[in-house]
Coordinates of C-alpha atoms and ligand atoms in Angstrom, one line a residue:
M1242 CA 0.0 0.0 0.0
C1243 CA 1.3 3.4 -1.0
G1244 CA 4.1 3.8 -3.5
I1245 CA 7.1 5.9 -2.6
I1246 CA 9.9 7.2 -4.7
G1247 CA 13.1 9.2 -4.2
Y1248 CA 15.6 10.5 -6.8
A1249 CA 19.0 12.0 -6.9
G1250 CA 20.6 12.5 -10.3
H1251 CA 21.0 14.6 -13.5
R1252 CA 17.4 14.4 -14.8
D1253 CA 14.5 16.7 -13.9
A1254 CA 13.3 15.4 -10.6
G1255 CA 9.7 16.4 -11.2
T1256 CA 9.5 14.4 -14.4
V1257 CA 11.2 11.4 -12.8
M1258 CA 8.7 11.5 -9.9
M1259 CA 5.6 11.8 -12.1
A1260 CA 6.7 8.9 -14.3
G1261 CA 7.6 6.8 -11.3
L1262 CA 4.3 7.5 -9.5
K1263 CA 2.4 6.7 -12.6
R1264 CA 3.9 3.2 -12.6
M1265 CA 3.2 2.8 -8.9
E1266 CA -0.3 4.3 -8.8
Y1267 CA -1.7 0.7 -8.5
R1268 CA -0.3 0.7 -5.0
G1269 CA -2.7 3.4 -3.9
Y1270 CA -4.7 6.2 -5.5
D1271 CA -6.3 8.2 -2.8
S1272 CA -3.9 11.1 -3.3
A1273 CA -0.5 11.8 -4.7
G1274 CA 2.3 14.3 -4.1
L1275 CA 5.9 15.2 -4.6
A1276 CA 8.6 17.5 -3.2
V1277 CA 11.8 18.6 -4.9
V1278 CA 14.8 20.6 -3.8
G1279 CA 16.2 23.0 -6.4
D1280 CA 16.6 26.6 -5.5
R1281 CA 14.3 25.8 -2.6
L1282 CA 12.1 23.0 -1.3
E1283 CA 8.8 22.9 -3.2
V1284 CA 5.8 20.6 -2.6
R1285 CA 2.8 19.8 -4.7
K1286 CA 0.0 17.4 -3.7
A1287 CA -3.6 16.6 -4.5
A1288 CA -6.3 14.3 -3.3
G1289 CA -7.6 11.7 -5.8
K1290 CA -5.8 10.1 -8.6
L1291 CA -2.5 11.1 -10.0
A1292 CA -4.3 13.0 -12.8
N1293 CA -5.3 15.6 -10.2
L1294 CA -1.6 16.2 -9.3
E1295 CA -0.8 16.4 -13.0
R1296 CA -3.3 19.1 -13.4
Q1297 CA -2.0 21.0 -10.4
L1298 CA 1.5 20.8 -11.9
Q1299 CA 0.2 22.4 -15.1
T1300 CA -1.3 25.3 -13.3
H1301 CA 1.5 25.6 -10.7
P1302 CA 4.7 24.2 -12.3
I1303 CA 7.4 23.1 -10.0
G1304 CA 11.0 24.5 -10.4
E1305 CA 13.8 22.7 -12.0
A1306 CA 15.5 20.3 -9.5
H1307 CA 17.6 17.1 -9.6
L1308 CA 16.5 15.8 -6.2
G1309 CA 13.1 14.8 -5.0
I1310 CA 10.6 12.4 -3.3
G1311 CA 7.1 11.4 -4.3
H1312 CA 4.2 9.4 -2.9
T1313 CA 0.9 7.8 -4.1
R1314 CA -1.4 7.0 -1.1
W1315 CA -3.8 4.4 0.1
A1316 CA -5.3 6.1 3.1
T1317 CA -5.0 4.6 6.6
H1318 CA -4.8 7.5 9.1
G1319 CA -6.8 10.4 7.9
G1320 CA -9.1 10.6 4.9
P1321 CA -8.1 11.1 1.3
T1322 CA -7.7 14.9 1.3
D1323 CA -5.2 17.4 0.0
A1324 CA -3.9 18.0 3.5
N1325 CA -3.4 14.4 4.3
A1326 CA -1.6 13.7 1.0
H1327 CA 2.2 13.2 1.3
P1328 CA 4.9 14.6 1.3
H1329 CA 4.5 16.1 4.8
L1330 CA 6.7 18.9 6.0
G1331 CA 8.4 19.8 9.3
P1332 CA 7.1 22.9 11.1
A1333 CA 9.5 25.2 9.3
G1334 CA 9.1 23.5 5.9
R1335 CA 12.8 22.5 5.9
V1336 CA 12.3 18.7 5.8
A1337 CA 9.8 16.9 3.5
L1338 CA 9.0 13.2 4.1
V1339 CA 6.9 10.4 2.5
H1340 CA 5.8 7.3 4.4
N1341 CA 4.4 3.9 3.7
G1342 CA 3.0 2.0 6.6
I1343 CA 1.5 2.8 10.0
I1344 CA 3.2 4.5 12.9
E1345 CA 1.5 2.9 15.8
N1346 CA 2.7 5.2 18.5
A1347 CA 1.9 8.4 16.5
D1348 CA -0.6 9.7 19.0
A1349 CA 1.9 9.4 21.9
L1350 CA 4.6 11.1 19.8
R1351 CA 2.1 13.8 18.8
A1352 CA 1.3 14.5 22.4
E1353 CA 5.0 14.8 23.2
L1354 CA 5.3 17.5 20.5
A1355 CA 2.9 19.7 22.4
G1356 CA 2.5 23.1 20.8
A1357 CA 3.5 22.0 17.4
E1358 CA 1.1 22.8 14.7
F1359 CA 0.0 19.9 12.6
R1360 CA -1.5 20.4 9.2
S1361 CA -2.8 16.9 8.6
E1362 CA -4.5 14.0 10.5
T1363 CA -1.8 11.5 9.4
D1364 CA 0.6 9.5 11.6
S1365 CA 3.3 10.3 9.0
E1366 CA 3.4 14.1 9.8
V1367 CA 4.7 13.3 13.3
A1368 CA 7.8 11.7 11.7
A1369 CA 8.4 14.8 9.6
H1370 CA 8.3 17.0 12.7
L1371 CA 10.7 14.7 14.6
L1372 CA 13.1 14.6 11.6
E1373 CA 13.1 18.3 11.2
R1374 CA 13.7 18.9 14.9
A1375 CA 16.7 16.6 14.7
V1376 CA 18.3 18.4 11.7
V1377 CA 17.6 21.8 13.1
G1378 CA 19.3 20.5 16.2
G1379 CA 22.5 19.9 14.1
R1380 CA 22.2 16.3 13.1
T1381 CA 22.9 15.2 9.5
L1382 CA 19.8 13.8 7.7
V1383 CA 21.1 10.3 8.2
E1384 CA 21.8 10.8 11.9
A1385 CA 18.3 12.4 12.3
M1386 CA 16.7 9.5 10.5
R1387 CA 18.5 7.0 12.8
E1388 CA 17.3 9.0 15.8
V1389 CA 13.7 9.1 14.6
V1390 CA 13.3 5.5 13.6
A1391 CA 14.4 4.5 17.1
R1392 CA 11.3 6.2 18.4
L1393 CA 8.8 4.8 16.0
E1394 CA 6.7 1.7 16.4
G1395 CA 4.9 -0.1 13.7
T1396 CA 5.6 -0.4 10.0
F1397 CA 7.3 2.4 8.2
T1398 CA 9.3 3.0 5.2
L1399 CA 10.3 6.7 5.1
V1400 CA 12.0 8.7 2.5
A1401 CA 13.0 12.3 3.3
I1402 CA 14.8 15.3 1.9
D1403 CA 16.2 18.4 3.6
A1404 CA 16.3 21.8 1.9
N1405 CA 19.7 22.4 3.4
T1406 CA 21.2 19.1 2.1
P1407 CA 20.4 19.4 -1.6
G1408 CA 22.3 16.4 -2.9
T1409 CA 21.0 13.8 -0.6
V1410 CA 17.9 11.6 -0.1
V1411 CA 17.7 9.5 3.0
A1412 CA 15.3 6.6 3.6
A1413 CA 14.6 4.0 6.3
R1414 CA 13.0 0.7 5.8
R1415 CA 11.1 -1.4 8.2
N1416 CA 8.5 -4.0 6.9
S1417 CA 7.3 -2.0 3.9
P1418 CA 9.3 -2.5 0.6
L1419 CA 12.1 -0.3 -0.7
V1420 CA 14.6 -0.9 -3.5
I1421 CA 17.5 1.1 -4.7
G1422 CA 17.9 1.7 -8.4
V1423 CA 21.4 2.2 -9.6
G1424 CA 21.8 4.2 -12.8
D1425 CA 24.6 6.0 -14.5
G1426 CA 25.1 9.2 -12.4
E1427 CA 21.7 8.7 -10.7
R1428 CA 20.1 6.8 -7.9
F1429 CA 16.5 5.9 -7.2
L1430 CA 14.6 4.7 -4.2
A1431 CA 11.2 3.1 -4.7
S1432 CA 8.6 0.7 -3.4
D1433 CA 8.7 -1.1 -6.8
V1434 CA 11.3 -1.4 -9.4
A1435 CA 8.7 -0.6 -12.1
S1436 CA 8.9 3.1 -11.1
F1437 CA 12.5 3.4 -12.4
I1438 CA 12.7 0.6 -14.9
E1439 CA 12.8 3.1 -17.8
Y1440 CA 16.1 4.5 -16.5
T1441 CA 17.9 1.4 -15.1
R1442 CA 17.5 -2.3 -14.6
E1443 CA 20.1 -2.6 -11.9
A1444 CA 18.7 -2.8 -8.4
V1445 CA 19.8 -3.3 -4.9
E1446 CA 17.6 -5.0 -2.3
L1447 CA 17.4 -3.2 1.0
G1448 CA 17.1 -5.3 4.1
Q1449 CA 14.9 -5.0 7.1
D1450 CA 15.8 -2.1 9.5
Q1451 CA 18.2 -0.4 7.2
I1452 CA 18.9 3.2 6.4
V1453 CA 20.1 4.3 3.0
E1454 CA 21.5 7.6 1.9
I1455 CA 21.6 8.2 -1.9
T1456 CA 23.4 10.9 -3.9
A1457 CA 23.6 10.9 -7.7
T1458 CA 26.6 8.6 -7.6
T1459 CA 26.5 6.8 -4.3
H1460 CA 24.3 4.7 -2.1
T1461 CA 25.3 4.0 1.5
V1462 CA 23.5 1.5 3.5
T1463 CA 23.6 1.1 7.3
G1464 CA 21.6 -0.7 9.9
F1465 CA 19.3 1.3 12.2
D1466 CA 22.1 0.9 14.7
G1467 CA 24.7 2.6 12.4
T1468 CA 26.6 -0.6 11.5
P1469 CA 27.4 -1.1 7.7
G1470 CA 24.4 -2.9 6.1
T1471 CA 24.6 -5.9 3.8
T1472 CA 22.6 -5.7 0.6
R1473 CA 22.1 -7.8 -2.6
A1474 CA 22.4 -6.4 -6.0
Y1475 CA 20.4 -7.9 -8.9
H1476 CA 19.5 -7.3 -12.5
I1477 CA 15.8 -6.9 -13.3
D1478 CA 14.9 -9.5 -15.9
W1479 CA 12.0 -7.5 -17.5
D1480 CA 11.9 -4.2 -19.2
L1481 CA 9.8 -1.1 -19.7
A1482 CA 7.5 -2.7 -22.1
A1483 CA 6.4 -5.2 -19.4
A1484 CA 5.4 -2.3 -17.2
E1485 CA 3.3 -0.6 -19.9
K1486 CA -0.1 -1.5 -21.4
G1487 CA 1.2 -2.3 -24.8
G1488 CA -2.0 -1.4 -26.7
Y1489 CA -4.4 -3.0 -24.2
D1490 CA -7.1 -0.9 -22.6
W1491 CA -6.3 -2.3 -19.1
F1492 CA -3.3 -3.8 -17.5
M1493 CA -5.6 -6.5 -16.3
R1494 CA -6.6 -7.5 -19.8
K1495 CA -3.0 -7.4 -20.9
E1496 CA -2.0 -9.6 -17.9
I1497 CA -4.8 -12.1 -18.7
F1498 CA -3.4 -12.5 -22.2
E1499 CA 0.1 -12.8 -20.9
Q1500 CA -0.7 -16.0 -18.9
P1501 CA 0.3 -18.6 -21.4
K1502 CA 3.8 -17.1 -21.5
A1503 CA 3.9 -16.5 -17.7
V1504 CA 3.1 -20.1 -17.1
A1505 CA 5.7 -21.3 -19.6
D1506 CA 8.3 -19.0 -18.0
T1507 CA 7.5 -20.3 -14.6
L1508 CA 8.0 -23.9 -15.8
L1509 CA 11.2 -23.0 -17.6
G1510 CA 14.4 -24.5 -16.2
R1511 CA 12.5 -26.5 -13.5
I1512 CA 12.5 -29.8 -15.3
T1513 CA 15.7 -31.7 -16.1
A1514 CA 16.4 -33.5 -19.4
R1515 CA 15.4 -36.7 -17.5
G1516 CA 11.9 -35.3 -16.7
E1517 CA 12.8 -34.8 -13.1
L1518 CA 12.0 -31.6 -11.1
A1519 CA 14.8 -29.3 -10.1
L1520 CA 13.8 -26.4 -8.0
D1521 CA 17.0 -24.4 -7.7
E1522 CA 15.8 -21.8 -5.3
T1523 CA 14.6 -24.5 -2.9
R1524 CA 17.3 -24.4 -0.3
I1525 CA 15.8 -26.9 2.1
D1526 CA 17.7 -30.1 2.4
P1527 CA 15.7 -33.0 0.8
A1528 CA 16.5 -35.0 4.0
Q1529 CA 14.5 -32.4 5.9
L1530 CA 11.7 -32.5 3.5
R1531 CA 11.4 -36.2 4.0
L1532 CA 10.8 -35.6 7.7
V1533 CA 7.9 -33.2 7.1
D1534 CA 4.6 -34.5 8.5
K1535 CA 2.2 -31.7 7.8
I1536 CA 2.1 -28.8 5.3
V1537 CA 0.3 -25.5 6.1
V1538 CA -0.3 -23.1 3.2
V1539 CA -0.8 -19.5 4.2
A1540 CA -1.9 -16.6 1.9
C1541 CA -4.5 -13.9 1.3
G1542 CA -7.1 -13.3 -1.4
T1543 CA -6.3 -14.8 -4.7
A1544 CA -3.1 -16.4 -3.4
Y1545 CA -5.3 -18.1 -0.8
H1546 CA -7.4 -19.5 -3.5
A1547 CA -4.3 -20.9 -5.2
G1548 CA -3.4 -22.4 -1.9
L1549 CA -6.8 -24.1 -1.7
I1550 CA -6.1 -25.8 -5.0
A1551 CA -2.6 -26.7 -3.9
K1552 CA -4.1 -28.7 -1.1
Y1553 CA -5.9 -31.1 -3.5
A1554 CA -2.8 -31.7 -5.5
I1555 CA -0.2 -31.9 -2.8
E1556 CA -2.3 -34.2 -0.6
H1557 CA -3.0 -36.4 -3.6
W1558 CA 0.7 -36.7 -4.7
T1559 CA 2.4 -36.7 -1.3
R1560 CA -0.1 -38.2 1.1
L1561 CA 0.8 -35.5 3.5
P1562 CA -2.0 -33.6 5.3
V1563 CA -2.3 -30.0 3.9
E1564 CA -4.0 -27.2 5.8
V1565 CA -4.8 -23.9 4.0
E1566 CA -5.3 -20.8 6.0
I1567 CA -6.0 -17.1 5.5
A1568 CA -2.8 -15.3 6.7
S1569 CA -4.7 -12.8 8.8
E1570 CA -6.3 -15.6 10.8
F1571 CA -3.3 -17.9 11.0
R1572 CA -1.2 -16.0 13.5
Y1573 CA -3.9 -15.1 15.9
R1574 CA -5.3 -18.6 16.5
D1575 CA -2.1 -20.2 17.9
P1576 CA -1.7 -22.7 15.1
V1577 CA -0.1 -26.1 15.8
I1578 CA 3.3 -25.7 14.1
T1579 CA 6.3 -27.8 14.9
P1580 CA 9.8 -28.2 13.4
T1581 CA 8.4 -30.9 11.1
T1582 CA 5.7 -28.7 9.7
L1583 CA 6.4 -27.2 6.3
V1584 CA 4.8 -23.8 5.9
V1585 CA 4.2 -22.6 2.3
T1586 CA 3.4 -18.9 2.0
I1587 CA 2.0 -17.6 -1.3
S1588 CA 2.2 -14.0 -2.2
Q1589 CA 2.4 -12.3 -5.6
S1590 CA 3.9 -9.1 -4.2
G1591 CA 5.9 -10.8 -1.4
E1592 CA 5.0 -7.8 0.8
T1593 CA 1.5 -8.6 2.1
A1594 CA 1.7 -7.8 5.8
D1595 CA -0.5 -10.6 7.0
T1596 CA 1.5 -13.2 5.0
L1597 CA 4.8 -11.7 6.2
M1598 CA 3.7 -11.9 9.8
A1599 CA 2.6 -15.5 9.3
T1600 CA 6.0 -16.3 7.8
R1601 CA 7.7 -14.8 10.8
H1602 CA 5.4 -16.6 13.2
A1603 CA 6.0 -20.0 11.5
R1604 CA 9.8 -19.5 11.6
E1605 CA 9.6 -18.6 15.3
Q1606 CA 8.0 -22.0 15.8
H1607 CA 11.0 -23.5 14.0
A1608 CA 9.0 -24.6 11.0
K1609 CA 10.7 -24.4 7.6
V1610 CA 9.0 -21.9 5.3
I1611 CA 8.9 -22.0 1.5
S1612 CA 7.5 -18.9 -0.2
I1613 CA 6.0 -18.8 -3.6
C1614 CA 6.5 -15.2 -4.9
N1615 CA 6.5 -13.1 -8.0
T1616 CA 8.7 -10.3 -6.8
N1617 CA 12.5 -10.8 -6.7
G1618 CA 13.9 -9.7 -3.4
A1619 CA 10.6 -8.9 -1.7
T1620 CA 10.4 -9.3 2.1
I1621 CA 8.6 -12.6 2.3
P1622 CA 11.0 -14.6 0.2
R1623 CA 13.9 -12.9 1.9
E1624 CA 12.7 -14.0 5.2
S1625 CA 11.8 -17.6 4.1
D1626 CA 14.0 -20.6 4.1
A1627 CA 13.4 -21.2 0.4
V1628 CA 11.6 -19.6 -2.5
I1629 CA 10.0 -20.7 -5.7
Y1630 CA 9.7 -17.6 -7.9
T1631 CA 6.9 -17.4 -10.3
H1632 CA 8.1 -15.7 -13.5
A1633 CA 5.0 -13.8 -14.4
G1634 CA 6.7 -10.4 -14.8
P1635 CA 5.2 -7.3 -13.2
E1636 CA 1.5 -7.6 -12.3
I1637 CA 0.0 -4.1 -12.2
G1638 CA -3.7 -4.6 -12.4
V1639 CA -5.1 -4.7 -8.9
A1640 CA -7.0 -7.8 -9.7
S1641 CA -4.6 -10.7 -9.7
T1642 CA -4.7 -12.9 -12.9
K1643 CA -1.3 -14.1 -14.1
G1644 CA -0.2 -14.0 -10.4
F1645 CA -2.9 -16.7 -9.7
T1646 CA -2.1 -19.1 -12.6
T1647 CA 1.6 -18.9 -12.0
Q1648 CA 1.1 -19.5 -8.3
L1649 CA -0.8 -22.7 -9.3
I1650 CA 2.1 -23.8 -11.4
A1651 CA 4.5 -23.2 -8.6
C1652 CA 2.3 -25.2 -6.2
Y1653 CA 2.1 -28.1 -8.7
L1654 CA 5.9 -28.0 -9.0
L1655 CA 6.3 -28.0 -5.3
G1656 CA 3.9 -30.9 -4.9
L1657 CA 5.6 -33.0 -7.5
Y1658 CA 9.0 -32.1 -6.1
L1659 CA 7.9 -33.3 -2.7
A1660 CA 6.5 -36.5 -4.2
Q1661 CA 9.8 -37.0 -6.0
V1662 CA 11.9 -36.4 -2.9
R1663 CA 9.7 -38.5 -0.6
G1664 CA 9.2 -41.2 -3.2
T1665 CA 5.4 -41.1 -3.1
K1666 CA 5.1 -41.1 -6.9
F1667 CA 7.1 -43.1 -9.4
G1668 CA 9.4 -41.3 -11.8
D1669 CA 7.3 -42.1 -14.8
E1670 CA 4.1 -40.9 -13.1
I1671 CA 5.8 -37.6 -12.3
A1672 CA 7.1 -37.4 -15.9
E1673 CA 3.6 -37.8 -17.2
L1674 CA 2.3 -35.0 -15.1
V1675 CA 5.2 -32.8 -16.0
E1676 CA 4.3 -33.4 -19.7
E1677 CA 0.7 -32.3 -18.9
L1678 CA 2.0 -29.2 -17.2
E1679 CA 4.2 -28.3 -20.2
A1680 CA 1.2 -28.7 -22.5
L1681 CA -0.8 -26.1 -20.5
P1682 CA 0.4 -22.9 -22.1
A1683 CA -0.8 -24.0 -25.5
K1684 CA -4.2 -25.0 -24.1
M1685 CA -4.5 -21.7 -22.2
Q1686 CA -3.8 -19.9 -25.5
A1687 CA -6.6 -22.0 -27.1
V1688 CA -9.0 -20.7 -24.5
L1689 CA -7.9 -17.1 -24.9
D1690 CA -8.2 -17.4 -28.7
D1691 CA -11.9 -18.3 -28.4
L1692 CA -13.5 -15.8 -26.0
G1693 CA -16.3 -14.6 -28.3
L1694 CA -19.0 -16.3 -26.2
T1695 CA -17.6 -15.0 -22.9
L1696 CA -17.5 -11.4 -24.1
T1697 CA -21.1 -11.6 -25.4
L1698 CA -22.2 -13.1 -22.2
A1699 CA -20.5 -10.3 -20.2
R1700 CA -22.4 -7.7 -22.3
D1701 CA -25.7 -9.6 -21.9
L1702 CA -25.4 -10.0 -18.1
L1703 CA -24.0 -6.6 -17.5
R1704 CA -26.9 -5.3 -15.4
E1705 CA -27.3 -8.4 -13.2
P1706 CA -26.8 -7.5 -9.6
V1707 CA -26.0 -11.0 -8.3
Y1708 CA -24.0 -13.9 -9.6
L1709 CA -23.3 -17.4 -8.2
F1710 CA -20.3 -19.5 -8.9
L1711 CA -20.2 -23.2 -8.1
G1712 CA -17.6 -25.9 -8.2
R1713 CA -16.5 -29.1 -6.5
H1714 CA -13.0 -30.3 -5.7
V1715 CA -10.5 -28.0 -7.4
G1716 CA -13.4 -26.4 -9.1
Y1717 CA -14.6 -24.9 -5.8
P1718 CA -11.6 -22.6 -5.3
V1719 CA -12.0 -21.6 -9.0
A1720 CA -15.6 -20.6 -8.1
L1721 CA -14.3 -18.5 -5.2
E1722 CA -11.7 -16.9 -7.4
G1723 CA -14.3 -16.2 -10.2
A1724 CA -16.5 -14.5 -7.7
L1725 CA -13.7 -12.5 -6.1
K1726 CA -12.7 -11.1 -9.6
L1727 CA -16.2 -9.9 -10.2
K1728 CA -16.7 -8.4 -6.7
E1729 CA -13.4 -6.5 -6.7
I1730 CA -13.6 -4.8 -10.1
A1731 CA -17.3 -4.9 -11.1
Y1732 CA -18.7 -4.1 -7.6
V1733 CA -21.5 -6.7 -7.8
H1734 CA -22.5 -9.3 -5.3
A1735 CA -20.9 -12.5 -6.4
E1736 CA -20.5 -15.6 -4.3
G1737 CA -18.6 -18.9 -4.8
F1738 CA -19.9 -22.0 -3.2
A1739 CA -18.9 -25.7 -3.1
A1740 CA -21.5 -27.2 -5.3
G1741 CA -22.2 -29.9 -2.8
E1742 CA -23.1 -27.3 -0.2
L1743 CA -25.8 -25.9 -2.3
K1744 CA -28.6 -27.8 -0.8
H1745 CA -27.5 -26.8 2.7
G1746 CA -28.5 -23.2 2.2
P1747 CA -27.3 -21.3 -0.8
I1748 CA -29.9 -22.8 -3.2
A1749 CA -32.4 -20.6 -1.5
L1750 CA -30.8 -17.7 -3.3
V1751 CA -31.6 -19.1 -6.7
E1752 CA -34.4 -17.4 -8.5
N1753 CA -35.5 -16.9 -12.0
R1754 CA -32.7 -15.9 -14.4
L1755 CA -30.0 -15.7 -11.8
P1756 CA -26.7 -16.2 -13.6
V1757 CA -24.9 -19.3 -12.1
F1758 CA -21.4 -20.2 -13.4
I1759 CA -20.6 -23.9 -12.8
V1760 CA -17.1 -25.4 -13.2
V1761 CA -17.5 -29.0 -14.2
P1762 CA -14.5 -31.4 -13.6
P1763 CA -13.3 -33.5 -16.6
R1764 CA -15.1 -36.7 -17.2
G1765 CA -12.1 -38.8 -16.0
R1766 CA -13.4 -38.3 -12.5
D1767 CA -16.8 -40.0 -13.1
Q1768 CA -18.5 -39.6 -9.8
L1769 CA -17.3 -36.1 -9.3
H1770 CA -18.4 -35.2 -12.8
D1771 CA -21.8 -36.7 -12.4
K1772 CA -22.4 -35.0 -9.1
V1773 CA -21.7 -31.6 -10.6
V1774 CA -24.0 -32.3 -13.6
S1775 CA -26.7 -33.0 -11.0
N1776 CA -26.0 -29.7 -9.3
I1777 CA -26.4 -27.9 -12.6
Q1778 CA -29.8 -29.5 -13.0
E1779 CA -30.8 -28.5 -9.5
V1780 CA -30.2 -24.8 -10.1
R1781 CA -31.6 -24.9 -13.6
A1782 CA -34.8 -26.5 -12.3
R1783 CA -35.2 -23.4 -10.1
G1784 CA -34.9 -21.0 -13.0
A1785 CA -31.2 -20.2 -12.9
R1786 CA -29.4 -19.2 -16.1
T1787 CA -26.5 -21.8 -16.2
I1788 CA -23.1 -20.9 -17.6
V1789 CA -21.2 -24.2 -17.7
L1790 CA -17.4 -24.4 -18.0
A1791 CA -16.7 -28.0 -18.9
E1792 CA -14.4 -30.1 -21.0
A1793 CA -14.9 -29.9 -24.8
G1794 CA -17.3 -32.6 -25.9
D1795 CA -18.9 -33.0 -22.5
D1796 CA -22.4 -33.4 -23.8
E1797 CA -23.9 -34.4 -20.5
A1798 CA -22.9 -31.1 -18.9
A1799 CA -23.6 -29.1 -22.1
A1800 CA -27.2 -30.5 -22.1
F1801 CA -28.0 -28.4 -19.1
A1802 CA -26.2 -25.3 -20.1
D1803 CA -27.7 -22.0 -21.2
T1804 CA -24.2 -21.1 -22.2
Y1805 CA -21.5 -23.7 -22.6
L1806 CA -17.9 -22.6 -22.4
P1807 CA -15.8 -25.6 -23.5
L1808 CA -12.3 -26.1 -22.1
P1809 CA -9.5 -28.2 -23.5
S1810 CA -8.9 -31.6 -21.8
V1811 CA -6.5 -31.7 -18.9
P1812 CA -6.1 -33.8 -15.8
T1813 CA -8.6 -32.7 -13.1
L1814 CA -6.0 -31.2 -10.9
F1815 CA -4.8 -28.9 -13.6
Q1816 CA -8.2 -27.7 -14.8
P1817 CA -8.2 -24.5 -12.7
V1818 CA -5.4 -23.1 -14.8
L1819 CA -7.9 -23.2 -17.8
A1820 CA -11.2 -22.7 -16.1
I1821 CA -10.2 -19.4 -14.4
L1822 CA -9.5 -17.7 -17.8
P1823 CA -13.0 -17.1 -19.0
L1824 CA -14.0 -16.0 -15.5
Q1825 CA -11.2 -13.4 -15.4
V1826 CA -12.2 -12.2 -18.9
F1827 CA -15.9 -12.1 -17.9
A1828 CA -15.1 -9.9 -14.8
C1829 CA -12.8 -7.6 -16.8
E1830 CA -15.4 -7.1 -19.5
V1831 CA -18.3 -6.5 -17.2
A1832 CA -16.3 -3.9 -15.2
S1833 CA -15.1 -2.3 -18.5
Q1834 CA -18.5 -2.1 -20.0
K1835 CA -19.8 -0.5 -16.8
G1836 CA -17.2 2.2 -17.2
Y1837 CA -15.3 1.3 -14.1
D1838 CA -11.5 1.7 -13.7
V1839 CA -10.6 -2.0 -14.0
D1840 CA -7.0 -1.5 -13.0
Q1841 CA -7.7 0.7 -9.9
P1842 CA -10.9 -0.5 -8.4
R1843 CA -12.3 1.6 -5.5
N1844 CA -11.0 1.1 -2.0
L1845 CA -8.3 -1.4 -3.0
A1846 CA -4.6 -1.3 -3.5
K1847 CA -2.4 -3.8 -5.1
S1848 CA -0.3 -4.9 -2.2
V1849 CA -1.7 -4.8 1.3
T1850 CA 1.3 -3.8 3.4
V1851 CA -0.7 -3.1 6.6
E1852 CA -2.4 -5.6 8.8
Ligands
M6R2802 O1 0.5 -9.9 -3.2 P1 -0.3 -11.0 -2.6 O2 -0.4 -12.2 -3.5 O3 0.2 -11.4 -1.2 O4 -1.7 -10.4 -2.4 C1 -2.8 -11.1 -1.8 C2 -4.1 -10.4 -2.0 O5 -4.1 -9.1 -1.5 C3 -4.4 -10.4 -3.5 O6 -4.5 -11.6 -4.1 C4 -5.8 -9.7 -3.7 O7 -6.8 -10.5 -3.2 C5 -6.1 -9.4 -5.2 N1 -6.6 -8.1 -5.3 C6 -7.1 -10.3 -5.8 O8 -7.3 -10.0 -7.1

């Protein structure tokens, strides 16, 4: 939540800030602002989307400067107003600061600063006051930052400039992300590498509780205690084009269509010439994996739905019990975690606060943690024992799409790897499944090449206020995910149910013409298939309009469909990778036709970095 940026270099800071904020707007769009130091410190900020700030800059241009900070906000403390927008200034306007996170002891600190005049209701402004006090008292900006962070509780990444120190930006990082971009004669600080990708692809990962000082040519990292900090430099393996819409109307639509490639990239290099699985980033000793007696998958939102699907696959292949839990619930219920529990955290961003806290909690209980993540160097993988990166490229649309399908692939790979290591599947069985995995990108492409019916359906059902989604087995989490997509971007009531639960309550919701999406498992699973076909008949008999996603040629299911969306044949466990595609497209099209901002739905932000 919130995107922050800092810059020191030879370019025009205002231009760099605005370009960077544009690429980070998905992180929060309640307000935006920037501050630069040229002849003097200047600030511009505006409530609402970045376009408002752009307009302000046209009417009140900012002076030429080569040093600046910027912020795009998802509001926590204080509403989305001009005054609450960042940057915040110290009382004399000497220091400007942007903040991502929550300062939990802000009220106590505010009370201590009795007499000071605050211009906003934010927790962040307190940090600006404290910082300015320290520099006015003679500390350098770095010393002042060190002094201030020692007083703060909560999560905070701060980036600050001082009008009297024109060549330097100083930042501190605790819990919220911050990366250094290293260019030629310029340095960047940002929540997300996307914000500086057009200038450099060289990045340095900042650790927990570190302070960094950048100038145009240097970056110096120390711990909160002043000791030299260790960092990891890396090359970003995607470019500017990946962070742009490339002709699509929405990032979400672009990302939906990128899925075959994202899945292929996530599989790449994971399978040896002998058809065995090699997970290079898995740094847990296989001997230790053989001792595991329980797996707990922890995640939020869409990643949680991927975890629900993982349970079916991993239990089936490894015969290990798998629990799946929403991260925000996990830590607070005192879960039974032992050193032989394997915890798998799934997070596209790698920064979700609840998932991060769950990771830490699991490690405190001496469990091994493997994270599945799409963001190189993010906090969750850094703090895990091992990581399986999904290679989806940047996901910018708030609604997760390629994040989800690549998470599924990583879960399948992990399940098969565990089966291989633990000997619960024969080599030839694994090889067969691997072959099916490798065939998925082409089958996904076939679904995406044939979306006419889905798009027509979206336009026909546009005005419907309620939608149901049903599935059994792995089709159940697909139903949940289909409903979530529609809720979050089309603002309609959509619910996913386990089809077998229908008769225990939800069927009472079914009335004439209610659109009901049903995910039907492939016919290989006879009983499962037949049960779902019965469920279709049950809702149809009560007047529902049935939209059936089933294997091509499944005449039994098609017979009860008002709309039949055929899917290529795959093993049951892999069907979610295909079945979710029309549901993503449906949601995107409904929201788009309604005129909503698909990429930046109301009240949401891409990565939820506060609990
Ligand atoms: O970055 P993460 O995968 O940890 O994010 C988890 C959820 O916040 C995320 O999946 C959210 O539910 C998406 N907006 C769903 O489309």
